[in-house]
Amino acid sequence: KQEVTQIPAALSVPEGENLVLNCSFTDSAIYNLQWFRQDPGKGLTSLLLIQSSQREQTSGRLNASLDKSSGRSTLYIAASQPGDSATYLCAVEAAGNKLTFGGGTRVLVKP
Amino acid sequence: GAGVSQTPSNKVTEKGKYVELRCDPISGHTALYWYRQSLGQGPEFLIYFQGTGAADDSGLPNDRFFAVRPEGSVSTLKIQRTERGDSAVYLCASSLAGNNEQFFGPGTRLTVL
């Protein structure tokens, strides 16, 4: 059974510092990995999707890497801003099309 | 274009009652998913539709939960004899097909008193 773990569970940084969020998964037979952002009381916003054949994806200040063989992904957010404060979730899609989510990392960027 | 929409946004009900939660996927998306998110946790898979049929319902917790998608577009998640433990945010997502990026709706917050 696929299990997804996100460390740390919570992170607090001063504005301008780079953020590094980690995600690990137990079964490397995945189709893709997605990173989401969730604001309090809201749904999920897709940030980046990495196909299993890719090593990384970039969008603006966000960069996500994928090492399928070791079961790890890292989301980097450069030059953090208070507006980046949210919960970040990673999820892997394996056979059966369903996503398996980690527990999330709650990020606070202090002005 | 319009994203995934869910109604109602909030639902408060009493233990033992029946509830229906609705999901309108992005137009043209053939795949539709339901997830459930408890406070402080990541979402958990409930059921996946490809077209009108439930391709995978292995995440439904018990037979009180049922979902339909009769015309391959709108889906309804139905919960019978609600229990306090059913309280959660129910999220719907859609994608062009399986193994594609999933887009989520805002969720329905269900509270069972």
mmCIF file of N, CA, C and O in Angstrom, chain A residues 1-61:
data_model
loop_
_atom_site.group_PDB
_atom_site.id
_atom_site.type_symbol
_atom_site.label_atom_id
_atom_site.label_comp_id
_atom_site.label_asym_id
_atom_site.label_seq_id
_atom_site.Cartn_x
_atom_site.Cartn_y
_atom_site.Cartn_z
ATOM 1 N N LYS A 1 0.844 -1.190 0.000
ATOM 2 C CA LYS A 1 0.000 0.000 0.000
ATOM 3 C C LYS A 1 0.882 1.244 0.000
ATOM 4 O O LYS A 1 1.823 1.353 0.778
ATOM 5 N N GLN A 2 0.578 2.174 -0.908
ATOM 6 C CA GLN A 2 1.365 3.408 -1.016
ATOM 7 C C GLN A 2 1.178 4.274 0.225
ATOM 8 O O GLN A 2 0.051 4.500 0.678
ATOM 9 N N GLU A 3 2.273 4.762 0.760
ATOM 10 C CA GLU A 3 2.222 5.716 1.873
ATOM 11 C C GLU A 3 3.066 6.929 1.511
ATOM 12 O O GLU A 3 4.173 6.793 0.964
ATOM 13 N N VAL A 4 2.540 8.103 1.801
ATOM 14 C CA VAL A 4 3.214 9.359 1.481
ATOM 15 C C VAL A 4 3.431 10.139 2.771
ATOM 16 O O VAL A 4 2.495 10.309 3.564
ATOM 17 N N THR A 5 4.664 10.594 2.963
ATOM 18 C CA THR A 5 5.029 11.303 4.191
ATOM 19 C C THR A 5 5.615 12.656 3.838
ATOM 20 O O THR A 5 6.432 12.771 2.909
ATOM 21 N N GLN A 6 5.211 13.675 4.589
ATOM 22 C CA GLN A 6 5.754 15.010 4.371
ATOM 23 C C GLN A 6 6.405 15.501 5.663
ATOM 24 O O GLN A 6 5.806 15.455 6.736
ATOM 25 N N ILE A 7 7.636 15.946 5.500
ATOM 26 C CA ILE A 7 8.397 16.465 6.626
ATOM 27 C C ILE A 7 9.022 17.790 6.216
ATOM 28 O O ILE A 7 9.550 17.904 5.109
ATOM 29 N N PRO A 8 8.954 18.859 7.060
ATOM 30 C CA PRO A 8 8.321 18.839 8.386
ATOM 31 C C PRO A 8 6.810 19.023 8.286
ATOM 32 O O PRO A 8 6.302 19.364 7.227
ATOM 33 N N ALA A 9 6.121 18.835 9.388
ATOM 34 C CA ALA A 9 4.676 19.059 9.412
ATOM 35 C C ALA A 9 4.349 20.537 9.417
ATOM 36 O O ALA A 9 3.291 20.956 8.940
ATOM 37 N N ALA A 10 5.267 21.329 9.968
ATOM 38 C CA ALA A 10 5.065 22.781 10.008
ATOM 39 C C ALA A 10 6.414 23.468 9.883
ATOM 40 O O ALA A 10 7.449 22.920 10.286
ATOM 41 N N LEU A 11 6.374 24.674 9.311
ATOM 42 C CA LEU A 11 7.611 25.393 9.021
ATOM 43 C C LEU A 11 7.320 26.890 9.117
ATOM 44 O O LEU A 11 6.334 27.371 8.557
ATOM 45 N N SER A 12 8.197 27.603 9.807
ATOM 46 C CA SER A 12 8.044 29.044 9.928
ATOM 47 C C SER A 12 9.358 29.700 9.523
ATOM 48 O O SER A 12 10.414 29.348 10.064
ATOM 49 N N VAL A 13 9.305 30.640 8.563
ATOM 50 C CA VAL A 13 10.519 31.280 8.072
ATOM 51 C C VAL A 13 10.287 32.771 7.930
ATOM 52 O O VAL A 13 9.149 33.221 7.746
ATOM 53 N N PRO A 14 11.351 33.573 8.000
ATOM 54 C CA PRO A 14 11.204 35.002 7.728
ATOM 55 C C PRO A 14 11.086 35.254 6.232
ATOM 56 O O PRO A 14 11.609 34.488 5.404
ATOM 57 N N GLU A 15 10.398 36.305 5.896
ATOM 58 C CA GLU A 15 10.221 36.682 4.493
ATOM 59 C C GLU A 15 11.567 36.767 3.783
ATOM 60 O O GLU A 15 12.547 37.279 4.333
ATOM 61 N N GLY A 16 11.619 36.272 2.555
ATOM 62 C CA GLY A 16 12.830 36.329 1.758
ATOM 63 C C GLY A 16 13.653 35.052 1.789
ATOM 64 O O GLY A 16 14.461 34.815 0.884
ATOM 65 N N GLU A 17 13.437 34.245 2.813
ATOM 66 C CA GLU A 17 14.190 32.987 2.901
ATOM 67 C C GLU A 17 13.609 31.975 1.915
ATOM 68 O O GLU A 17 12.415 31.998 1.600
ATOM 69 N N ASN A 18 14.453 31.059 1.438
ATOM 70 C CA ASN A 18 13.985 30.001 0.540
ATOM 71 C C ASN A 18 13.326 28.891 1.361
ATOM 72 O O ASN A 18 13.769 28.558 2.460
ATOM 73 N N LEU A 19 12.269 28.310 0.802
ATOM 74 C CA LEU A 19 11.552 27.213 1.461
ATOM 75 C C LEU A 19 11.917 25.887 0.810
ATOM 76 O O LEU A 19 12.025 25.810 -0.423
ATOM 77 N N VAL A 20 12.096 24.864 1.624
ATOM 78 C CA VAL A 20 12.373 23.520 1.119
ATOM 79 C C VAL A 20 11.396 22.557 1.793
ATOM 80 O O VAL A 20 11.440 22.374 3.010
ATOM 81 N N LEU A 21 10.512 21.974 1.012
ATOM 82 C CA LEU A 21 9.503 21.060 1.538
ATOM 83 C C LEU A 21 9.764 19.663 0.978
ATOM 84 O O LEU A 21 9.989 19.515 -0.227
ATOM 85 N N ASN A 22 9.720 18.674 1.853
ATOM 86 C CA ASN A 22 10.063 17.314 1.467
ATOM 87 C C ASN A 22 8.864 16.389 1.437
ATOM 88 O O ASN A 22 7.946 16.512 2.261
ATOM 89 N N CYS A 23 8.893 15.456 0.508
ATOM 90 C CA CYS A 23 7.839 14.469 0.348
ATOM 91 C C CYS A 23 8.503 13.137 0.030
ATOM 92 O O CYS A 23 9.395 13.079 -0.831
ATOM 93 N N SER A 24 8.088 12.085 0.713
ATOM 94 C CA SER A 24 8.610 10.756 0.399
ATOM 95 C C SER A 24 7.461 9.788 0.216
ATOM 96 O O SER A 24 6.392 9.950 0.829
ATOM 97 N N PHE A 25 7.661 8.787 -0.634
ATOM 98 C CA PHE A 25 6.620 7.792 -0.901
ATOM 99 C C PHE A 25 7.249 6.404 -0.935
ATOM 100 O O PHE A 25 8.429 6.249 -1.267
ATOM 101 N N THR A 26 6.460 5.400 -0.590
ATOM 102 C CA THR A 26 7.019 4.069 -0.359
ATOM 103 C C THR A 26 7.064 3.197 -1.618
ATOM 104 O O THR A 26 7.917 2.327 -1.724
ATOM 105 N N ASP A 27 6.162 3.425 -2.558
ATOM 106 C CA ASP A 27 6.113 2.599 -3.769
ATOM 107 C C ASP A 27 6.511 3.463 -4.961
ATOM 108 O O ASP A 27 5.826 4.429 -5.288
ATOM 109 N N SER A 28 7.622 3.103 -5.620
ATOM 110 C CA SER A 28 8.136 3.935 -6.709
ATOM 111 C C SER A 28 7.389 3.758 -8.033
ATOM 112 O O SER A 28 7.655 4.468 -8.998
ATOM 113 N N ALA A 29 6.439 2.840 -8.086
ATOM 114 C CA ALA A 29 5.673 2.609 -9.324
ATOM 115 C C ALA A 29 4.558 3.642 -9.435
ATOM 116 O O ALA A 29 3.384 3.339 -9.208
ATOM 117 N N ILE A 30 4.928 4.855 -9.781
ATOM 118 C CA ILE A 30 3.948 5.945 -9.867
ATOM 119 C C ILE A 30 3.864 6.457 -11.290
ATOM 120 O O ILE A 30 4.802 6.316 -12.083
ATOM 121 N N TYR A 31 2.723 7.082 -11.623
ATOM 122 C CA TYR A 31 2.573 7.737 -12.918
ATOM 123 C C TYR A 31 3.017 9.187 -12.854
ATOM 124 O O TYR A 31 3.601 9.722 -13.782
ATOM 125 N N ASN A 32 2.672 9.850 -11.763
ATOM 126 C CA ASN A 32 3.058 11.239 -11.603
ATOM 127 C C ASN A 32 2.984 11.636 -10.145
ATOM 128 O O ASN A 32 2.485 10.888 -9.300
ATOM 129 N N LEU A 33 3.494 12.815 -9.863
ATOM 130 C CA LEU A 33 3.452 13.395 -8.520
ATOM 131 C C LEU A 33 2.995 14.835 -8.675
ATOM 132 O O LEU A 33 3.461 15.553 -9.559
ATOM 133 N N GLN A 34 2.055 15.238 -7.824
ATOM 134 C CA GLN A 34 1.546 16.607 -7.860
ATOM 135 C C GLN A 34 1.800 17.303 -6.541
ATOM 136 O O GLN A 34 1.661 16.689 -5.473
ATOM 137 N N TRP A 35 2.123 18.579 -6.620
ATOM 138 C CA TRP A 35 2.182 19.440 -5.445
ATOM 139 C C TRP A 35 0.981 20.382 -5.489
ATOM 140 O O TRP A 35 0.673 20.959 -6.539
ATOM 141 N N PHE A 36 0.321 20.525 -4.323
ATOM 142 C CA PHE A 36 -0.840 21.383 -4.197
ATOM 143 C C PHE A 36 -0.612 22.401 -3.077
ATOM 144 O O PHE A 36 0.138 22.156 -2.129
ATOM 145 N N ARG A 37 -1.350 23.485 -3.187
ATOM 146 C CA ARG A 37 -1.413 24.469 -2.112
ATOM 147 C C ARG A 37 -2.851 24.503 -1.601
ATOM 148 O O ARG A 37 -3.810 24.435 -2.399
ATOM 149 N N GLN A 38 -3.016 24.601 -0.276
ATOM 150 C CA GLN A 38 -4.344 24.702 0.305
ATOM 151 C C GLN A 38 -4.365 25.829 1.326
ATOM 152 O O GLN A 38 -3.620 25.803 2.304
ATOM 153 N N ASP A 39 -5.206 26.821 1.082
ATOM 154 C CA ASP A 39 -5.403 27.897 2.044
ATOM 155 C C ASP A 39 -6.494 27.491 3.027
ATOM 156 O O ASP A 39 -7.360 26.666 2.693
ATOM 157 N N PRO A 40 -6.482 28.045 4.226
ATOM 158 C CA PRO A 40 -7.447 27.618 5.263
ATOM 159 C C PRO A 40 -8.878 27.682 4.764
ATOM 160 O O PRO A 40 -9.322 28.701 4.239
ATOM 161 N N GLY A 41 -9.606 26.589 4.943
ATOM 162 C CA GLY A 41 -11.017 26.540 4.570
ATOM 163 C C GLY A 41 -11.271 26.501 3.078
ATOM 164 O O GLY A 41 -12.419 26.657 2.646
ATOM 165 N N LYS A 42 -10.237 26.283 2.300
ATOM 166 C CA LYS A 42 -10.386 26.296 0.835
ATOM 167 C C LYS A 42 -10.037 24.939 0.231
ATOM 168 O O LYS A 42 -9.554 24.035 0.914
ATOM 169 N N GLY A 43 -10.277 24.821 -1.069
ATOM 170 C CA GLY A 43 -9.908 23.610 -1.788
ATOM 171 C C GLY A 43 -8.431 23.608 -2.128
ATOM 172 O O GLY A 43 -7.657 24.412 -1.632
ATOM 173 N N LEU A 44 -8.052 22.678 -3.003
ATOM 174 C CA LEU A 44 -6.651 22.502 -3.376
ATOM 175 C C LEU A 44 -6.365 23.195 -4.713
ATOM 176 O O LEU A 44 -7.135 23.070 -5.663
ATOM 177 N N THR A 45 -5.252 23.898 -4.761
ATOM 178 C CA THR A 45 -4.791 24.519 -6.001
ATOM 179 C C THR A 45 -3.558 23.770 -6.478
ATOM 180 O O THR A 45 -2.579 23.648 -5.735
ATOM 181 N N SER A 46 -3.602 23.256 -7.702
ATOM 182 C CA SER A 46 -2.463 22.536 -8.248
ATOM 183 C C SER A 46 -1.320 23.497 -8.544
ATOM 184 O O SER A 46 -1.531 24.535 -9.174
ATOM 185 N N LEU A 47 -0.132 23.158 -8.073
ATOM 186 C CA LEU A 47 1.049 23.995 -8.304
ATOM 187 C C LEU A 47 1.912 23.435 -9.432
ATOM 188 O O LEU A 47 2.263 24.137 -10.372
ATOM 189 N N LEU A 48 2.297 22.175 -9.288
ATOM 190 C CA LEU A 48 3.178 21.541 -10.260
ATOM 191 C C LEU A 48 2.809 20.075 -10.370
ATOM 192 O O LEU A 48 2.449 19.445 -9.371
ATOM 193 N N LEU A 49 2.922 19.530 -11.572
ATOM 194 C CA LEU A 49 2.763 18.095 -11.794
ATOM 195 C C LEU A 49 4.029 17.592 -12.475
ATOM 196 O O LEU A 49 4.482 18.182 -13.468
ATOM 197 N N ILE A 50 4.612 16.543 -11.923
ATOM 198 C CA ILE A 50 5.813 15.942 -12.506
ATOM 199 C C ILE A 50 5.454 14.543 -12.969
ATOM 200 O O ILE A 50 5.020 13.706 -12.163
ATOM 201 N N GLN A 51 5.595 14.286 -14.257
ATOM 202 C CA GLN A 51 5.384 12.935 -14.768
ATOM 203 C C GLN A 51 6.518 12.027 -14.298
ATOM 204 O O GLN A 51 7.614 12.503 -14.000
ATOM 205 N N SER A 52 6.257 10.727 -14.258
ATOM 206 C CA SER A 52 7.245 9.790 -13.722
ATOM 207 C C SER A 52 8.545 9.794 -14.526
ATOM 208 O O SER A 52 9.606 9.461 -13.999
ATOM 209 N N SER A 53 8.477 10.191 -15.791
ATOM 210 C CA SER A 53 9.672 10.211 -16.648
ATOM 211 C C SER A 53 10.483 11.495 -16.486
ATOM 212 O O SER A 53 11.577 11.621 -17.039
ATOM 213 N N GLN A 54 9.938 12.464 -15.731
ATOM 214 C CA GLN A 54 10.611 13.754 -15.577
ATOM 215 C C GLN A 54 11.380 13.797 -14.263
ATOM 216 O O GLN A 54 11.075 13.071 -13.318
ATOM 217 N N ARG A 55 12.368 14.700 -14.213
ATOM 218 C CA ARG A 55 13.156 14.860 -12.995
ATOM 219 C C ARG A 55 12.757 16.113 -12.223
ATOM 220 O O ARG A 55 12.967 16.194 -11.015
ATOM 221 N N GLU A 56 12.219 17.114 -12.952
ATOM 222 C CA GLU A 56 11.818 18.329 -12.258
ATOM 223 C C GLU A 56 10.847 19.141 -13.110
ATOM 224 O O GLU A 56 10.724 18.929 -14.321
ATOM 225 N N GLN A 57 10.170 20.061 -12.419
ATOM 226 C CA GLN A 57 9.281 21.014 -13.081
ATOM 227 C C GLN A 57 9.458 22.356 -12.395
ATOM 228 O O GLN A 57 9.706 22.427 -11.187
ATOM 229 N N THR A 58 9.316 23.424 -13.190
ATOM 230 C CA THR A 58 9.496 24.773 -12.644
ATOM 231 C C THR A 58 8.342 25.651 -13.077
ATOM 232 O O THR A 58 7.846 25.547 -14.204
ATOM 233 N N SER A 59 7.929 26.518 -12.144
ATOM 234 C CA SER A 59 6.921 27.528 -12.451
ATOM 235 C C SER A 59 7.198 28.743 -11.593
ATOM 236 O O SER A 59 6.971 28.720 -10.381
ATOM 237 N N GLY A 60 7.726 29.796 -12.210
ATOM 238 C CA GLY A 60 8.035 31.001 -11.461
ATOM 239 C C GLY A 60 9.040 30.747 -10.360
ATOM 240 O O GLY A 60 10.131 30.219 -10.607
ATOM 241 N N ARG A 61 8.664 31.078 -9.122
ATOM 242 C CA ARG A 61 9.564 30.876 -7.980
ATOM 243 C C ARG A 61 9.549 29.433 -7.468
ATOM 244 O O ARG A 61 10.269 29.107 -6.528
#
